[in-house]
PDB file of C-alpha atoms in Angstrom:
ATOM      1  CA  UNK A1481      41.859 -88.738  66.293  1.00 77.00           C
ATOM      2  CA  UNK A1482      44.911 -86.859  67.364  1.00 86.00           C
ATOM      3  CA  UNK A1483      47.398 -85.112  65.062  1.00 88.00           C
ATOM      4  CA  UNK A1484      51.201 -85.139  65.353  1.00 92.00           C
ATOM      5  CA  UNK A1485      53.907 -83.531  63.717  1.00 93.00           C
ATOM      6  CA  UNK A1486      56.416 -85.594  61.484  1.00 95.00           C
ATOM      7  CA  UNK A1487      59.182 -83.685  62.154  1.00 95.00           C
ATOM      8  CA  UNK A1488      58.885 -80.252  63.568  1.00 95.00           C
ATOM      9  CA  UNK A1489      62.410 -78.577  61.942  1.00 97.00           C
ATOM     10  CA  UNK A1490      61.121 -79.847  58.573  1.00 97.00           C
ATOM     11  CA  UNK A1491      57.873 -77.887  59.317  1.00 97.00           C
ATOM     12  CA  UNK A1492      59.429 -74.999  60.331  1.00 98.00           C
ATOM     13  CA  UNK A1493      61.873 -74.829  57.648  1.00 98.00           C
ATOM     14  CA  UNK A1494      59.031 -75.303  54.887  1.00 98.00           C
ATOM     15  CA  UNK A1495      57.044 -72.785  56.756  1.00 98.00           C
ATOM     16  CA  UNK A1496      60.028 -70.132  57.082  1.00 98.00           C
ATOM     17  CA  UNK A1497      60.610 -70.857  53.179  1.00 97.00           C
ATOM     18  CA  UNK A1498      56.797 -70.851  52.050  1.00 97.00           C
ATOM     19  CA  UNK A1499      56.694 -66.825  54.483  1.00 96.00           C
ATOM     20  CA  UNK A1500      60.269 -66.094  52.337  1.00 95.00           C
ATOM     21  CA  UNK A1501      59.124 -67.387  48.566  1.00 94.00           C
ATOM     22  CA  UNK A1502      55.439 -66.026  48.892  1.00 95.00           C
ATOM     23  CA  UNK A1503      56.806 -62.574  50.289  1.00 95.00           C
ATOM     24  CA  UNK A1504      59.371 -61.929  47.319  1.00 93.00           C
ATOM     25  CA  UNK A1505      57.262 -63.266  44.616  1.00 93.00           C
ATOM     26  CA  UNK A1506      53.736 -62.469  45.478  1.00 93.00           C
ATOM     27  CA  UNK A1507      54.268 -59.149  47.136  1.00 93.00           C
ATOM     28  CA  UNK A1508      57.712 -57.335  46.482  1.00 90.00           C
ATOM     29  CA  UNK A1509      57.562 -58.120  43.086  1.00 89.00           C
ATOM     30  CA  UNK A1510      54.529 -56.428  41.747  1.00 89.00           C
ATOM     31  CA  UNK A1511      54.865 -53.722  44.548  1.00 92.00           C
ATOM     32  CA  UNK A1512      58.123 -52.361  43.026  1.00 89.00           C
ATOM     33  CA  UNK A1513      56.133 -51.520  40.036  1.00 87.00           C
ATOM     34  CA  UNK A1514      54.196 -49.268  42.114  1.00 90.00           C
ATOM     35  CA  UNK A1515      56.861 -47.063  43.894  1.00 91.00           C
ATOM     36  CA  UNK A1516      57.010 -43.494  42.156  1.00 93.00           C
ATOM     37  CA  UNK A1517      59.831 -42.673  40.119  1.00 92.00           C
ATOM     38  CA  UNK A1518      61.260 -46.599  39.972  1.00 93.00           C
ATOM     39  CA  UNK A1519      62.532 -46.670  36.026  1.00 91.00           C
ATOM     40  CA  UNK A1520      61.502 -50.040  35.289  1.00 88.00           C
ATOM     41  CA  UNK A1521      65.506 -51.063  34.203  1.00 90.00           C
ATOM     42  CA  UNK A1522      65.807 -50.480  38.320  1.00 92.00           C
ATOM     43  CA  UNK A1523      62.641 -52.488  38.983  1.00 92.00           C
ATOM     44  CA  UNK A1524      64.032 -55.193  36.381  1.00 93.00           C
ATOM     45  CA  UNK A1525      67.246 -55.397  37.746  1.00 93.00           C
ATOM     46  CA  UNK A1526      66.018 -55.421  41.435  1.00 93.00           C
ATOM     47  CA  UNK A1527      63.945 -58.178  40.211  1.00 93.00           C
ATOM     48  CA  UNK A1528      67.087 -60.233  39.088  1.00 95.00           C
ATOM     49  CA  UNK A1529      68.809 -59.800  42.079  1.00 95.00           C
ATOM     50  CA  UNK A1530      65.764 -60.933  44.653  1.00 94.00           C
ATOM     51  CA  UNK A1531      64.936 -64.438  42.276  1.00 95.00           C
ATOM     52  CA  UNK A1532      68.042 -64.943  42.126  1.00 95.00           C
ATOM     53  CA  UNK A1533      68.947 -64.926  45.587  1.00 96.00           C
ATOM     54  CA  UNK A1534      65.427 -66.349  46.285  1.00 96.00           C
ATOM     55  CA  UNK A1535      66.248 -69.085  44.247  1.00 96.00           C
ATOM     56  CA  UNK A1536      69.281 -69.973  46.385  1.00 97.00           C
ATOM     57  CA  UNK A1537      68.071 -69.525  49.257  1.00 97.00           C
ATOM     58  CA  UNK A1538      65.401 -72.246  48.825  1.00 97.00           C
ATOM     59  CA  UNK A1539      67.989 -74.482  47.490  1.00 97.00           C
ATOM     60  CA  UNK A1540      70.039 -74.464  50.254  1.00 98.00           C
ATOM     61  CA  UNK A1541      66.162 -75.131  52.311  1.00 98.00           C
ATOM     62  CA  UNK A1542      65.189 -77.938  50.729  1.00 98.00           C
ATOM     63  CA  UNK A1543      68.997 -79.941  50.691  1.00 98.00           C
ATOM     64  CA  UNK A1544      68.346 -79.161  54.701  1.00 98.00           C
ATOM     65  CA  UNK A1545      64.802 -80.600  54.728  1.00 98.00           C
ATOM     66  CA  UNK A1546      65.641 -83.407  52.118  1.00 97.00           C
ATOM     67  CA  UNK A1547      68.490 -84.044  54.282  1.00 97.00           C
ATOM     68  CA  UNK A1548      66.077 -84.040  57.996  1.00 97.00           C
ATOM     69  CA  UNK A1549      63.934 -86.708  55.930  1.00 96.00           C
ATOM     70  CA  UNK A1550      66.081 -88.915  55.008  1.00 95.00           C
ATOM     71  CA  UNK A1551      67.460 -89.288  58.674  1.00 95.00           C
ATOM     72  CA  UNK A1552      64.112 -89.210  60.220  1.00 93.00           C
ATOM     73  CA  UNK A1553      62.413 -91.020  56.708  1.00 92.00           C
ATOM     74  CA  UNK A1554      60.445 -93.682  58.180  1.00 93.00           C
ATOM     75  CA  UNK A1555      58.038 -90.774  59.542  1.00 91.00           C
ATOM     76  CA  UNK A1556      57.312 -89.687  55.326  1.00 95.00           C
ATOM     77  CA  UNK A1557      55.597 -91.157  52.964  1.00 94.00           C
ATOM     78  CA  UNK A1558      55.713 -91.572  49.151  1.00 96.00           C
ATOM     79  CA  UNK A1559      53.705 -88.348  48.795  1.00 96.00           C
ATOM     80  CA  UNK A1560      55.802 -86.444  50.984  1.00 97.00           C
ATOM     81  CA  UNK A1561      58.890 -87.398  48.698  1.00 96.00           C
ATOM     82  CA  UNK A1562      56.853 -86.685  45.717  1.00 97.00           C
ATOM     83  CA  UNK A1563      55.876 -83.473  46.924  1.00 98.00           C
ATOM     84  CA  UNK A1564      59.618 -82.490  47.430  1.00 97.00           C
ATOM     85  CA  UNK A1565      60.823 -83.764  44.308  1.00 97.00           C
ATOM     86  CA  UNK A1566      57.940 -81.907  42.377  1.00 98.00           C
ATOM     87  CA  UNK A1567      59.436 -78.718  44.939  1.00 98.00           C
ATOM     88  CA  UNK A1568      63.188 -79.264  44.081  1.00 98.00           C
ATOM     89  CA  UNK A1569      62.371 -79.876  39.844  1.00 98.00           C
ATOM     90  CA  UNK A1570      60.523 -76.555  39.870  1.00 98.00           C
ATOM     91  CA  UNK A1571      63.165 -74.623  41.656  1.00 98.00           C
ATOM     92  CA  UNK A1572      65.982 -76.281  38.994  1.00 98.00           C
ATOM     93  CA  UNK A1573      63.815 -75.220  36.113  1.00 98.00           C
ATOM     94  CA  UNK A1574      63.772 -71.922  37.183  1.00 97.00           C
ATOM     95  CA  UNK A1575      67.462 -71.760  38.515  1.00 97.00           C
ATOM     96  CA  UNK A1576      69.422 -73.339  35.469  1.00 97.00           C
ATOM     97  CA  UNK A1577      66.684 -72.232  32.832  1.00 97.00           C
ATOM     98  CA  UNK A1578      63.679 -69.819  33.339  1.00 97.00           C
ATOM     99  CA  UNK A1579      65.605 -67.463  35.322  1.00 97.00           C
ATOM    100  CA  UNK A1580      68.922 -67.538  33.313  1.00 97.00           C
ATOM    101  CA  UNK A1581      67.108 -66.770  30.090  1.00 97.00           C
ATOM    102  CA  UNK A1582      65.149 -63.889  32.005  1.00 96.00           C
ATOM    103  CA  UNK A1583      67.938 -62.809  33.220  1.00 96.00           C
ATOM    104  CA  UNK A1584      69.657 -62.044  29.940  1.00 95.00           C
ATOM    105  CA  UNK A1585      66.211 -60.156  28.539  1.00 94.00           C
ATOM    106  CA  UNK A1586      66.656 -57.972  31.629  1.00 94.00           C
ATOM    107  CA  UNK A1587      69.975 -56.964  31.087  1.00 94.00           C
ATOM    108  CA  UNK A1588      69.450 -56.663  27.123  1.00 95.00           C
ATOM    109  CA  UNK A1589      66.107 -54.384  28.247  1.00 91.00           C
ATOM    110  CA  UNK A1590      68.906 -52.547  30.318  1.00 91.00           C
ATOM    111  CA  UNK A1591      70.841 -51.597  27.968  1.00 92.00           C
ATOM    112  CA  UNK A1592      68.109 -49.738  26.059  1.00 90.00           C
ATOM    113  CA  UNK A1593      67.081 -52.768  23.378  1.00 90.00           C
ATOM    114  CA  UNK A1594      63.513 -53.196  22.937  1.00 88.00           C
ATOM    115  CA  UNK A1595      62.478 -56.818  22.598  1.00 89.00           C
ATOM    116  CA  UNK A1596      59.328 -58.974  21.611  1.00 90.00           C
ATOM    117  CA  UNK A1597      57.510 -60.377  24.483  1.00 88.00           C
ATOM    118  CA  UNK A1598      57.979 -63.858  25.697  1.00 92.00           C
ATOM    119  CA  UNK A1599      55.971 -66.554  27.418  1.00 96.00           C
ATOM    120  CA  UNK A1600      58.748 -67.409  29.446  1.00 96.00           C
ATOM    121  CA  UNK A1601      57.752 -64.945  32.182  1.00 93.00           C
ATOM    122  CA  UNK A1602      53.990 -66.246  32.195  1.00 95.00           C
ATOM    123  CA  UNK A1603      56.040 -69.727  32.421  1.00 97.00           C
ATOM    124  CA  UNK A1604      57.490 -68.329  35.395  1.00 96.00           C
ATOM    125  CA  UNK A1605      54.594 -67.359  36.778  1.00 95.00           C
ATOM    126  CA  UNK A1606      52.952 -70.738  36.961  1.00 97.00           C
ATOM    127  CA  UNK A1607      56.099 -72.274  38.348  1.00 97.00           C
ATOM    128  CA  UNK A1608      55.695 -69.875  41.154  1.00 97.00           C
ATOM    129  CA  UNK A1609      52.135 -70.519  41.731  1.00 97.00           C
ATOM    130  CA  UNK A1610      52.635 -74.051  41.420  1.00 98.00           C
ATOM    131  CA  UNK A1611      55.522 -73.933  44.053  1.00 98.00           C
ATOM    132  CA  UNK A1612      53.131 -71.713  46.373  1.00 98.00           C
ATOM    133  CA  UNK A1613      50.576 -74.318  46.572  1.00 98.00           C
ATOM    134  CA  UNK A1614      52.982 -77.207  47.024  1.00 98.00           C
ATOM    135  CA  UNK A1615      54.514 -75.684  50.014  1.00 98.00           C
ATOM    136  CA  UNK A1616      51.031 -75.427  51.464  1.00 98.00           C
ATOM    137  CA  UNK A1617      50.412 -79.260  50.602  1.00 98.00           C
ATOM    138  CA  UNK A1618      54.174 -79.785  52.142  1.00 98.00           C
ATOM    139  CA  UNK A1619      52.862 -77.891  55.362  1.00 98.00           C
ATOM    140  CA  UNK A1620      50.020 -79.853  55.613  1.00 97.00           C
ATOM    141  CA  UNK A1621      51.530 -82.636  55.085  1.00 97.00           C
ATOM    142  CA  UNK A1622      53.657 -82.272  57.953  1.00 97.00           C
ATOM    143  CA  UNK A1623      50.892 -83.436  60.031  1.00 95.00           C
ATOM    144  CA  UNK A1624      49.965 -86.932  60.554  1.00 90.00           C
ATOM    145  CA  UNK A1625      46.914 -88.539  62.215  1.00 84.00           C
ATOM    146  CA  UNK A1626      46.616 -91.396  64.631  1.00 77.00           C
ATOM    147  CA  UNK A1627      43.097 -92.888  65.667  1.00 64.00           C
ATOM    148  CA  UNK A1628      42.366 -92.687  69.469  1.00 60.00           C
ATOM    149  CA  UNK A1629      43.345 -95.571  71.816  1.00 59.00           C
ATOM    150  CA  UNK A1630      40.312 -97.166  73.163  1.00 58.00           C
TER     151      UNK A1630
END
């Protein structure tokens, strides 16, 4: 059995996405906690600034992949689209609601108000780890198999 690739500039753009998203939100994020002397209304507000350009960023990613599909579509499958949609309705939760709402808290935490915690950020949290592993399952999906010629 041989493997091809679907479409390598949709691979490469989900893997140059997956390297960006996993980077800012599994290892920037907590790491500004750690730096010495970072007040945390400067780790807060660095915070808001990264998602929410990370957030655009893979919006403007997956309108070019959904957009490479659909020209090249009879290479995808049903998953493949349900894998992207699941991708695109996580990243519009977070955009027009999660981050929106956290980004309010962090400016209200700014200005010196001390506030109840929320689930929202654990909320958050699971959207991001549930967008991590369905960019792997996107990469992977990428490839397709063909049985040998005899």
């Amino acid at each position: 059995m041989k493997l091809y690739l679907k479409n390598p500039v949709v691979l490469m753009l989900f893997c140059v996405m997956a390297g960006m998203f996993m980077t800012i939100s599994f290892l920037e994020t907590p790491m500004k906690f750690q730096v010495e002397g970072i007040t945390l209304s400067t780790a807060l507000g660095l915070g808001k600034l990264m998602f929410g350009l990370s957030t655009k960023i893979q919006g403007l990613f997956l309108a070019l992949i959904l957009i490479i599909i659909y020209i090249s579509r009879k290479n995808y499958t049903k998953t493949d689209c349900m894998v992207l949609t699941v991708l695109i309705f996580i990243l519009l939760l977070e955009q027009f609601w999660m981050l929106p709402v956290l980004d309010a808290r962090v400016d209200r935490i700014s200005s010196g108000l001390s506030l109840p915690a929320t689930p929202l950020h654990d909320y958050f949290i699971y959207a991001e780890t549930i967008k991590a592993l369905t960019l792997v399952l996107a990469i992977i999906l990428q490839f397709k198999t063909q049985p040998n010629e005899y």
